[in-house]
Amino acid sequence: MKETPLSNCERRFLLRAIEEKKRLDGRQTYDYRNIKISFGTDYGCCIVELGKTRVLGQVSCELVSPKPNRATEGILFFNLELSQMAAPAFEPGRQSDLLVKLNRLLERCLRNSKCIDTESLCVVAGEKVWQIRVDLHLLNHDGNIIDAASIAAIVALCHFRRPDVSVQGDEVTLYTPEERDPVPLSIHHMPICVSFAFFQQGTYLLVDPNEREERVMDGLLVIAMNKHREICTIQSSGGIMLLKDQVLRCSKIAGVKVAEITELIQKALENDQKVRKEGGKFGFAESIAHQRITAFKMEKALIDTSDAGEKAGEIIAEAEPPSEVVCNPVLWTPGTAQVGEGTENAWGDLEDSEKEDEDQDGSDEAIILDNMKMDTGVELSDTGNQDATIVLSDSEEEEMIILEPDKSPKKIRTQTISAKQEKVPSKKPMKKRKKRAVN
Amino acid sequence: MEWATQIESQMHTETGASAEAAGSRGLGCSLRHFACEQNLLSRPDGSASFLQGDTSVLAGVYGPAEVKVSKEIFNKATLEVLLRPKIGLPGVAEKSRERLIRNTCEAVVLGALHPRTSITVVLQVISDAGSLLACCLNAACMALVDAGVPMRALFCGITCALDDDGNLVLDPTVKQEKVARAILTFALDSVEQKLLMSTTKGLYSNAEFQQCLVAAQTASQHVFRFYRESLQRRYSKS
């Protein structure tokens, strides 16, 4: 499905509103939309909602052999998927420019900033390391995918626990969660992306643009920063020229926003940890708002299936009894048997014909071989025969004739000559022979 | 656990019971807690998240909408189902489930009312804790209702598991699925509780199949009651 285009009057309206420092959702210039973080029942699973933009993050791990040039480092893998659920314009299975850009930016933000200690993911140097895979699914697209995705990725990584392993000599033991508590990843810092949209060639700036604002913006500046105000990645796209002051001002705003978001993330993580420790209810079921009119819950329902057996019995009794099929397997040939009814097996016949074919092929080959041996003989016998010279040409017609079985032995011989001619890399010796034959 | 002990005690008393008697032991069948939220995504025309215990599926529906010329059907709507796993890319298992769900949806959606259009159902697995296909079906149905796609009936998915002793478990968890001898998933319609789709794995007898089907039909009434109550709640205030 195609994206609905934005009409000119809508565009003008949005731009004029921005000029008047107003936003459609009533936010101020530097305001973020509400961020909601909810966790799933399993470790490393979270949904981040940034306004109406929603991203599902899931971290998984696997023991793999490391890259040869980085023998002691674990592998980090990020994959952001734009499913069609998020917006109708996202086609499944297509790597759009936007997707490539977002994936690359995420990698730069999270892998290249070295926020995860990859050396701690090493089990046996050069042999076994953990591969951490972060899958991010965009569920609903309402602008600013990258901020939501970077928050989801770091939250999922913080929430994730990998199975414990122990190494004794050459033996590596992997413990199930029941045997030993899974261990969290060691995370140095939490880089978070903050997006700035620029309008009117950089005159106006908005933090956290929504989908409509993204459509009318001129340029985008993404700054990835951690709470220590260290810039991890900076990317400007859209082709606008930014002044030094503008970038500095953006980095200052980013610092404030990142501090707020980091605090929120830590609070959410602590909450979840507490609930898990106390053995309370957790998971997505708990994060559904009860008061919402669109949500509904039903407690565990007991189903009385005591009469299921009787009813089933009745149904079977009522139904016509299935026709009695005697299942005596019939062995046709060794390796080919038949169970039940059916038309007569045609496998045996097929095999016979195949055999015949094979036989024919075999005999043909034999003839060819014979003729090859008799090469000199053929030359002698064909002396003065015009046919021979013609036959020696490569034309396909000749080959067709050859394949017919009821040909005189002479023809077959000529066929072999032509076959040989094909095999011979250079035709020179043949030509010589031809001349001789003519003579 | 109470139920489990009860079943065991019954088993000891009913030694040498026939398959039909085994069905009467299925007293302890229960559905896990259900939760559903509709219209939670802004972009799709209809959306729903369905939770069965810890299993959770999010569904989004687009349609009736523009269709690609190559997929256009002149006398009915083209129904597409996409199922996305949580980890990695969709594989053969997802394709097979997509097909089952699509066939079920096609049986109830009145596609002839919207010829030369497309109806797309996108399903995202949020967490898998057993009975995933049933949950997918339920989520798809609720999302189709939310999108206002005309249907001749609602449908629901019910998964049954048979363990080695022939006990029937409704709405099994991953653990129960792992030890089960056979897993049967049915899709039933809301009008007559007739079978729309069935897919099975493992060994079972004819009697056991009928028994599972009857149990699923009983359970489906609970699911449809849940649908009704959740929709009543949704449309209670304007």
CSV table of C-alpha atoms in Angstrom, one decimal, chain B:
chain,number,residue,atom,x,y,z
B,1,MET,CA,-1.8,-28.4,41.1
B,2,GLU,CA,-5.0,-29.3,43.0
B,3,TRP,CA,-6.5,-30.4,39.8
B,4,ALA,CA,-3.5,-32.5,38.9
B,5,THR,CA,-3.7,-34.4,42.2
B,6,GLN,CA,-7.4,-34.9,41.7
B,7,ILE,CA,-6.8,-36.3,38.2
B,8,GLU,CA,-4.2,-38.7,39.5
B,9,SER,CA,-6.4,-40.0,42.3
B,10,GLN,CA,-9.1,-40.6,39.7
B,11,MET,CA,-6.7,-42.4,37.5
B,12,HIS,CA,-5.9,-44.8,40.3
B,13,THR,CA,-9.6,-45.6,40.8
B,14,GLU,CA,-10.4,-46.0,37.2
B,15,THR,CA,-7.8,-48.5,36.2
B,16,GLY,CA,-8.4,-50.1,32.8
B,17,ALA,CA,-10.9,-47.4,31.8
B,18,SER,CA,-11.8,-47.0,28.1
B,19,ALA,CA,-11.0,-44.0,26.1
B,20,GLU,CA,-14.4,-42.5,26.7
B,21,ALA,CA,-14.0,-42.8,30.4
B,22,ALA,CA,-10.7,-41.2,30.1
B,23,GLY,CA,-12.5,-38.1,28.8
B,24,SER,CA,-14.4,-37.8,32.0
B,25,ARG,CA,-11.2,-37.4,33.8
B,26,GLY,CA,-10.7,-34.1,32.0
B,27,LEU,CA,-12.5,-32.3,34.7
B,28,GLY,CA,-9.5,-30.2,35.4
B,29,CYS,CA,-9.4,-28.4,32.1
B,30,SER,CA,-9.1,-24.7,32.3
B,31,LEU,CA,-8.3,-21.7,30.1
B,32,ARG,CA,-5.6,-19.4,31.3
B,33,HIS,CA,-6.5,-15.8,32.0
B,34,PHE,CA,-7.4,-13.8,28.9
B,35,ALA,CA,-6.8,-10.2,28.2
B,36,CYS,CA,-7.5,-8.2,25.1
B,37,GLU,CA,-6.9,-4.6,24.1
B,38,GLN,CA,-8.3,-3.2,20.9
B,39,ASN,CA,-7.4,-0.2,18.9
B,40,LEU,CA,-4.1,0.3,20.5
B,41,LEU,CA,-2.1,1.2,17.4
B,42,SER,CA,-2.8,4.5,15.5
B,43,ARG,CA,-1.6,3.5,12.0
B,44,PRO,CA,-3.5,0.3,11.2
B,45,ASP,CA,-7.2,0.4,10.5
B,46,GLY,CA,-7.8,-2.1,13.3
B,47,SER,CA,-5.5,-3.5,15.9
B,48,ALA,CA,-5.7,-5.8,18.9
B,49,SER,CA,-3.4,-7.4,21.3
B,50,PHE,CA,-4.5,-10.7,22.7
B,51,LEU,CA,-3.0,-12.3,25.8
B,52,GLN,CA,-3.6,-15.9,26.8
B,53,GLY,CA,-1.7,-16.4,30.0
B,54,ASP,CA,1.8,-15.3,29.1
B,55,THR,CA,1.3,-15.9,25.4
B,56,SER,CA,0.8,-12.6,23.7
B,57,VAL,CA,0.2,-11.6,20.1
B,58,LEU,CA,-0.3,-8.2,18.5
B,59,ALA,CA,-2.4,-7.9,15.4
B,60,GLY,CA,-2.9,-5.0,13.0
B,61,VAL,CA,-5.4,-5.0,10.1
B,62,TYR,CA,-5.3,-2.8,7.0
B,63,GLY,CA,-8.3,-2.9,4.7
B,64,PRO,CA,-10.2,-2.9,2.6
B,65,ALA,CA,-7.5,-0.9,0.8
B,66,GLU,CA,-5.8,-0.5,-2.5
B,67,VAL,CA,-4.4,-3.7,-3.9
B,68,LYS,CA,-1.4,-4.5,-6.1
B,69,VAL,CA,-2.5,-5.2,-9.7
B,70,SER,CA,-0.7,-8.6,-9.6
B,71,LYS,CA,-2.6,-9.7,-6.5
B,72,GLU,CA,-6.0,-8.3,-7.5
B,73,ILE,CA,-8.9,-10.7,-7.6
B,74,PHE,CA,-11.8,-9.4,-9.6
B,75,ASN,CA,-14.7,-10.7,-7.6
B,76,LYS,CA,-13.4,-10.6,-4.0
B,77,ALA,CA,-10.9,-9.0,-1.6
B,78,THR,CA,-7.4,-10.4,-1.5
B,79,LEU,CA,-6.6,-11.5,2.0
B,80,GLU,CA,-3.0,-11.5,3.2
B,81,VAL,CA,-1.7,-12.7,6.5
B,82,LEU,CA,1.8,-11.9,7.7
B,83,LEU,CA,3.2,-13.5,10.8
B,84,ARG,CA,6.4,-12.1,12.3
B,85,PRO,CA,8.4,-14.0,14.8
B,86,LYS,CA,10.0,-12.2,17.7
B,87,ILE,CA,13.5,-13.4,17.0
B,88,GLY,CA,15.0,-13.5,13.6
B,89,LEU,CA,13.3,-13.6,10.2
B,90,PRO,CA,10.1,-15.5,9.3
B,91,GLY,CA,10.8,-19.0,8.2
B,92,VAL,CA,8.8,-22.1,7.1
B,93,ALA,CA,7.0,-22.5,10.4
B,94,GLU,CA,5.6,-19.0,10.1
B,95,LYS,CA,4.7,-19.4,6.5
B,96,SER,CA,2.7,-22.5,7.4
B,97,ARG,CA,0.9,-20.8,10.2
B,98,GLU,CA,0.2,-17.8,8.0
B,99,ARG,CA,-1.5,-20.1,5.6
B,100,LEU,CA,-3.7,-21.7,8.3
B,101,ILE,CA,-4.7,-18.3,9.6
B,102,ARG,CA,-5.4,-17.0,6.1
B,103,ASN,CA,-7.6,-20.0,5.3
B,104,THR,CA,-9.5,-19.5,8.5
B,105,CYS,CA,-10.0,-15.8,7.9
B,106,GLU,CA,-11.1,-16.4,4.3
B,107,ALA,CA,-13.8,-18.7,5.5
B,108,VAL,CA,-15.5,-16.0,7.6
B,109,VAL,CA,-14.6,-12.7,5.9
B,110,LEU,CA,-17.2,-11.5,3.4
B,111,GLY,CA,-14.6,-10.7,0.8
B,112,ALA,CA,-17.2,-10.5,-2.0
B,113,LEU,CA,-18.4,-7.2,-0.5
B,114,HIS,CA,-15.1,-5.6,-1.3
B,115,PRO,CA,-13.9,-6.8,-4.7
B,116,ARG,CA,-10.5,-5.7,-6.0
B,117,THR,CA,-9.2,-4.6,-2.6
B,118,SER,CA,-6.8,-6.0,-0.1
B,119,ILE,CA,-7.2,-6.9,3.5
B,120,THR,CA,-3.9,-7.3,5.2
B,121,VAL,CA,-3.6,-8.9,8.7
B,122,VAL,CA,-0.1,-8.4,10.3
B,123,LEU,CA,0.6,-10.5,13.4
B,124,GLN,CA,3.5,-9.9,15.7
B,125,VAL,CA,4.4,-12.5,18.3
B,126,ILE,CA,5.1,-10.6,21.5
B,127,SER,CA,5.7,-13.7,23.7
B,128,ASP,CA,5.2,-17.4,23.2
B,129,ALA,CA,4.2,-19.4,26.2
B,130,GLY,CA,2.2,-22.1,24.5
B,131,SER,CA,-0.9,-22.2,22.3
B,132,LEU,CA,0.6,-19.6,20.0
B,133,LEU,CA,-1.5,-20.4,16.9
B,134,ALA,CA,-4.7,-20.2,18.9
B,135,CYS,CA,-3.7,-16.8,20.3
B,136,CYS,CA,-2.8,-15.7,16.8
B,137,LEU,CA,-6.3,-16.6,15.6
B,138,ASN,CA,-7.9,-14.8,18.5
B,139,ALA,CA,-5.8,-11.7,17.9
B,140,ALA,CA,-6.6,-11.7,14.2
B,141,CYS,CA,-10.3,-12.0,14.9
B,142,MET,CA,-10.3,-9.1,17.4
B,143,ALA,CA,-8.3,-7.0,15.0
B,144,LEU,CA,-10.7,-7.7,12.1
B,145,VAL,CA,-13.6,-6.8,14.3
B,146,ASP,CA,-11.8,-3.6,15.3
B,147,ALA,CA,-11.2,-2.7,11.6
B,148,GLY,CA,-14.8,-3.2,10.9
B,149,VAL,CA,-14.2,-5.9,8.2
B,150,PRO,CA,-17.6,-7.6,7.4
B,151,MET,CA,-17.6,-11.2,8.6
B,152,ARG,CA,-20.3,-13.8,8.5
B,153,ALA,CA,-19.2,-15.1,12.0
B,154,LEU,CA,-16.5,-14.6,14.5
B,155,PHE,CA,-13.9,-17.2,15.0
B,156,CYS,CA,-11.6,-18.4,17.8
B,157,GLY,CA,-8.7,-20.7,18.1
B,158,ILE,CA,-8.5,-23.4,20.8
B,159,THR,CA,-5.5,-25.6,21.4
B,160,CYS,CA,-5.8,-29.0,23.1
B,161,ALA,CA,-3.0,-31.3,24.2
B,162,LEU,CA,-3.2,-34.9,24.9
B,163,ASP,CA,-0.6,-36.3,27.3
B,164,ASP,CA,0.7,-39.9,27.5
B,165,ASP,CA,-2.2,-41.0,29.7
B,166,GLY,CA,-4.8,-39.7,27.4
B,167,ASN,CA,-5.6,-36.7,29.6
B,168,LEU,CA,-6.9,-33.7,27.8
B,169,VAL,CA,-5.4,-30.3,28.5
B,170,LEU,CA,-7.0,-27.1,27.1
B,171,ASP,CA,-4.9,-24.1,26.3
B,172,PRO,CA,-1.6,-25.8,27.1
B,173,THR,CA,1.6,-23.9,28.2
B,174,VAL,CA,5.0,-24.6,26.6
B,175,LYS,CA,5.8,-27.1,29.3
B,176,GLN,CA,2.6,-29.0,28.7
B,177,GLU,CA,3.1,-28.9,25.0
B,178,LYS,CA,6.5,-30.4,25.3
B,179,VAL,CA,5.3,-33.5,27.2
B,180,ALA,CA,2.2,-33.9,25.1
B,181,ARG,CA,1.7,-36.9,22.9
B,182,ALA,CA,-0.5,-34.9,20.5
B,183,ILE,CA,-1.4,-31.2,20.1
B,184,LEU,CA,-4.6,-30.3,18.2
B,185,THR,CA,-5.5,-26.7,17.3
B,186,PHE,CA,-9.0,-25.9,16.1
B,187,ALA,CA,-10.6,-22.8,14.7
B,188,LEU,CA,-14.3,-22.6,15.4
B,189,ASP,CA,-17.0,-20.2,14.3
B,190,SER,CA,-19.2,-18.4,16.7
B,191,VAL,CA,-22.6,-19.2,15.1
B,192,GLU,CA,-22.7,-23.0,15.2
B,193,GLN,CA,-19.3,-23.8,16.7
B,194,LYS,CA,-18.5,-25.6,13.5
B,195,LEU,CA,-14.9,-26.4,12.6
B,196,LEU,CA,-13.2,-23.9,10.3
B,197,MET,CA,-9.7,-25.3,10.6
B,198,SER,CA,-7.8,-28.0,12.4
B,199,THR,CA,-4.2,-28.7,12.6
B,200,THR,CA,-2.7,-31.5,14.6
B,201,LYS,CA,0.7,-32.9,15.6
B,202,GLY,CA,1.3,-36.3,17.1
B,203,LEU,CA,-0.6,-39.5,17.5
B,204,TYR,CA,-4.2,-39.7,18.6
B,205,SER,CA,-7.2,-42.0,17.9
B,206,ASN,CA,-10.5,-41.1,16.2
B,207,ALA,CA,-12.2,-41.1,19.6
B,208,GLU,CA,-9.7,-38.7,21.1
B,209,PHE,CA,-10.0,-36.3,18.2
B,210,GLN,CA,-13.8,-36.1,18.6
B,211,GLN,CA,-13.3,-35.7,22.4
B,212,CYS,CA,-10.8,-32.8,21.8
B,213,LEU,CA,-13.2,-31.2,19.4
B,214,VAL,CA,-16.1,-31.4,21.8
B,215,ALA,CA,-13.9,-29.9,24.6
B,216,ALA,CA,-12.8,-27.2,22.2
B,217,GLN,CA,-16.4,-26.4,21.3
B,218,THR,CA,-17.2,-26.1,25.0
B,219,ALA,CA,-14.2,-23.9,25.6
B,220,SER,CA,-15.0,-21.8,22.5
B,221,GLN,CA,-18.2,-20.6,24.2
B,222,HIS,CA,-16.1,-19.1,27.0
B,223,VAL,CA,-13.9,-17.4,24.4
B,224,PHE,CA,-16.9,-16.0,22.5
B,225,ARG,CA,-18.4,-14.8,25.8
B,226,PHE,CA,-15.1,-13.1,26.4
B,227,TYR,CA,-15.3,-11.5,22.9
B,228,ARG,CA,-18.9,-10.4,23.6
B,229,GLU,CA,-18.2,-8.9,27.0
B,230,SER,CA,-15.1,-7.1,25.7
B,231,LEU,CA,-17.0,-5.6,22.8
B,232,GLN,CA,-19.9,-4.7,25.0
B,233,ARG,CA,-17.5,-2.8,27.3
B,234,ARG,CA,-15.9,-1.1,24.3
B,235,TYR,CA,-19.2,0.1,22.9
B,236,SER,CA,-20.9,0.7,26.2
B,237,LYS,CA,-20.2,4.5,26.2
B,238,SER,CA,-20.0,6.7,23.2
